[in-house]
Tab-separated table of C-alpha atoms in Angstrom:
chain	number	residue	atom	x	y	z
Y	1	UNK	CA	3.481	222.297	49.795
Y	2	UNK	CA	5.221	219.626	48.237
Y	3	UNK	CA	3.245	216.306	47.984
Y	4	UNK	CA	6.411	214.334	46.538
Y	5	UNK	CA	9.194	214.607	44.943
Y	6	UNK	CA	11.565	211.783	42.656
Y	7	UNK	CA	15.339	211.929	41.207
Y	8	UNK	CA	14.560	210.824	37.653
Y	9	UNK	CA	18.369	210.951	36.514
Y	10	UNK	CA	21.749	211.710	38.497
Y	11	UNK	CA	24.601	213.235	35.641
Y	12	UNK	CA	27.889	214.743	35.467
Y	13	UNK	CA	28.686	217.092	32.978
Y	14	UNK	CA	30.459	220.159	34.390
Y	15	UNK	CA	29.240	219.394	37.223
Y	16	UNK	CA	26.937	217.131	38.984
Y	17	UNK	CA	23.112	217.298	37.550
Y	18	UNK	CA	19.981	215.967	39.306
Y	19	UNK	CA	16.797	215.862	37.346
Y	20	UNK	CA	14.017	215.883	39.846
Y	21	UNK	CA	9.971	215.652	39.066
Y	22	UNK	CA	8.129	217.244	42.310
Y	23	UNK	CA	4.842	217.152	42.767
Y	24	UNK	CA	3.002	220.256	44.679
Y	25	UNK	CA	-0.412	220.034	46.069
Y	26	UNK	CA	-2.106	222.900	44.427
Y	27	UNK	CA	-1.406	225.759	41.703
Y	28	UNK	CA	-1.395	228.887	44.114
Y	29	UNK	CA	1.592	227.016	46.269
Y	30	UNK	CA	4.950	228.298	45.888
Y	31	UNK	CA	6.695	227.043	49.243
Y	32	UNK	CA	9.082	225.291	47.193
Y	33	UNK	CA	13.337	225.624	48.361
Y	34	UNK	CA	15.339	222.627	47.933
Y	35	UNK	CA	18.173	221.822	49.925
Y	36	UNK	CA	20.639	219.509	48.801
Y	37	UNK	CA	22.644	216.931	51.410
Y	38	UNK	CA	25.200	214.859	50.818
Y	39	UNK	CA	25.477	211.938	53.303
Y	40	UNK	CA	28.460	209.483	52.502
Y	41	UNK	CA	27.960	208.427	48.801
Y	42	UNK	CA	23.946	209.342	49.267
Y	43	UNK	CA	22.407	212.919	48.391
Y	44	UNK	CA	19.449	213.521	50.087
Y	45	UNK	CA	17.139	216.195	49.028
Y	46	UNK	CA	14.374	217.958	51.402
Y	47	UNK	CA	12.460	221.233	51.438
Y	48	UNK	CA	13.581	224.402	53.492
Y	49	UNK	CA	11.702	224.208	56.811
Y	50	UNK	CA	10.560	220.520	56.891
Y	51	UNK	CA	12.145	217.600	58.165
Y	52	UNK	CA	10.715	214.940	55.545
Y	53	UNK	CA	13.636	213.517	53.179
Y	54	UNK	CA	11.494	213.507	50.068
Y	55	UNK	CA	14.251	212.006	47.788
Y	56	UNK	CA	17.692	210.812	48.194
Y	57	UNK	CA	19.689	208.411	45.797
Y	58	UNK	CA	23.309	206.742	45.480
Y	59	UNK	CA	26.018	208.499	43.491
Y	60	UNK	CA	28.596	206.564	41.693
Y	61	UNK	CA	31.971	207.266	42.006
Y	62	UNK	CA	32.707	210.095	39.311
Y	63	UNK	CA	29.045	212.232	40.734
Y	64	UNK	CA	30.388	211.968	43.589
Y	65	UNK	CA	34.478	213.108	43.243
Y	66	UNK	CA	32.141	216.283	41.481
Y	67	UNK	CA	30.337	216.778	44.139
Y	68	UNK	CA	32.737	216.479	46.696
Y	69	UNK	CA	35.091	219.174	44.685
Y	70	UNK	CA	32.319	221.772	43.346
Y	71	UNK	CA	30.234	221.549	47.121
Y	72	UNK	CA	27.390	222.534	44.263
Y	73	UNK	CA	25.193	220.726	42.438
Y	74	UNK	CA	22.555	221.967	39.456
Y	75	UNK	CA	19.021	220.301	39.922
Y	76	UNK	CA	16.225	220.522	36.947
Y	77	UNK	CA	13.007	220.391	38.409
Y	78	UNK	CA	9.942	219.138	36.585
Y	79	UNK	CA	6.587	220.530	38.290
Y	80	UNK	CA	3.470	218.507	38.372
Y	81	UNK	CA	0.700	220.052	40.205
Y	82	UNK	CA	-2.634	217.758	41.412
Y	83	UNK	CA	-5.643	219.216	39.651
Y	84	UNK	CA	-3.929	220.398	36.746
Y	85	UNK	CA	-1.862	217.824	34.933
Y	86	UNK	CA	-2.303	214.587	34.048
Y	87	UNK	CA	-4.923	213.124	31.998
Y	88	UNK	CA	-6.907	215.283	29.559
Y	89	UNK	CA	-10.619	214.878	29.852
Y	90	UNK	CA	-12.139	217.072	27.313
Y	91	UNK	CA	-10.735	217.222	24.148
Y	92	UNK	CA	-10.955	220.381	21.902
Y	93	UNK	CA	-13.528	219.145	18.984
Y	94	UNK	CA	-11.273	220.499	16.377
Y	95	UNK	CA	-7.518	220.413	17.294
Y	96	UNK	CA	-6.531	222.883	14.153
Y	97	UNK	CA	-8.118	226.343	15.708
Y	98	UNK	CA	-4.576	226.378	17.602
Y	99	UNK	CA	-6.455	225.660	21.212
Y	100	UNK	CA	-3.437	223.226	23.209
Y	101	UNK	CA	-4.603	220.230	24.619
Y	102	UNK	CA	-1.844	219.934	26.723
Y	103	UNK	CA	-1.411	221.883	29.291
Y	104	UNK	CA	2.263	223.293	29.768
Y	105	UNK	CA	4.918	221.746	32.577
Y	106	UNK	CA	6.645	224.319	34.242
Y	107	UNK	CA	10.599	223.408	34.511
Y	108	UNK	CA	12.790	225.184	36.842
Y	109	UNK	CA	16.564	225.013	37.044
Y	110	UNK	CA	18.691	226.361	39.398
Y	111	UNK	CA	22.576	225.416	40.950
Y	112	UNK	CA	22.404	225.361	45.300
Y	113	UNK	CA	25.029	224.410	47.471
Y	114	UNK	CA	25.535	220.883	48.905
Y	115	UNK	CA	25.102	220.875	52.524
């Protein structure tokens, strides 16, 4: 499940862009479908199936004319999952055998409909 979730950056390009970082609970969860609202001048984001606004922000007035013409916007999600990321605790001895010591953020990117 999703333990949080922030809009980093609101954009228009071809249309309107949300850069979100969520942060799940655990690696093996994949309940994960974001539903875009648009309230007003506010887009609110939640999960599919839970009530909890996790994230909702102000769009100026050009995100918004997008919005309001497209009815779409494309979000770029930035994973974090608790366990797994965050601060490295055991260094590889010898950092030129080609072991990572950073393990990898999955990104998603998709385009949903504004509801």
């Amino acid at each position: 499940m999703v333990a949080a979730m922030d809009i980093t950056k609101i954009g228009v390009r071809d249309r309107v862009v949300i850069d979100l970082k969520v942060g799940m609970e655990n690696s093996t969860d994949h309940q994960f479908q974001p539903r875009v609202h648009l309230d007003g001048n506010t887009v609110r984001i939640t999960n599919e199936g839970y009530a909890d606004i996790f994230a909702s922000m102000e769009l100026d007035d050009d995100a918004l004319a997008a919005a309001q013409r497209d009815r779409f916007v494309e979000l770029r999600i930035k994973f974090d999952v608790g366990g797994m990321h965050g601060v490295l605790t055991h260094a590889d001895p010898n950092p030129r055998d080609g072991k990572g010591k950073k393990l990898a953020n999955a990104s998603w990117k998709t385009v949903v409909p504004l509801l």
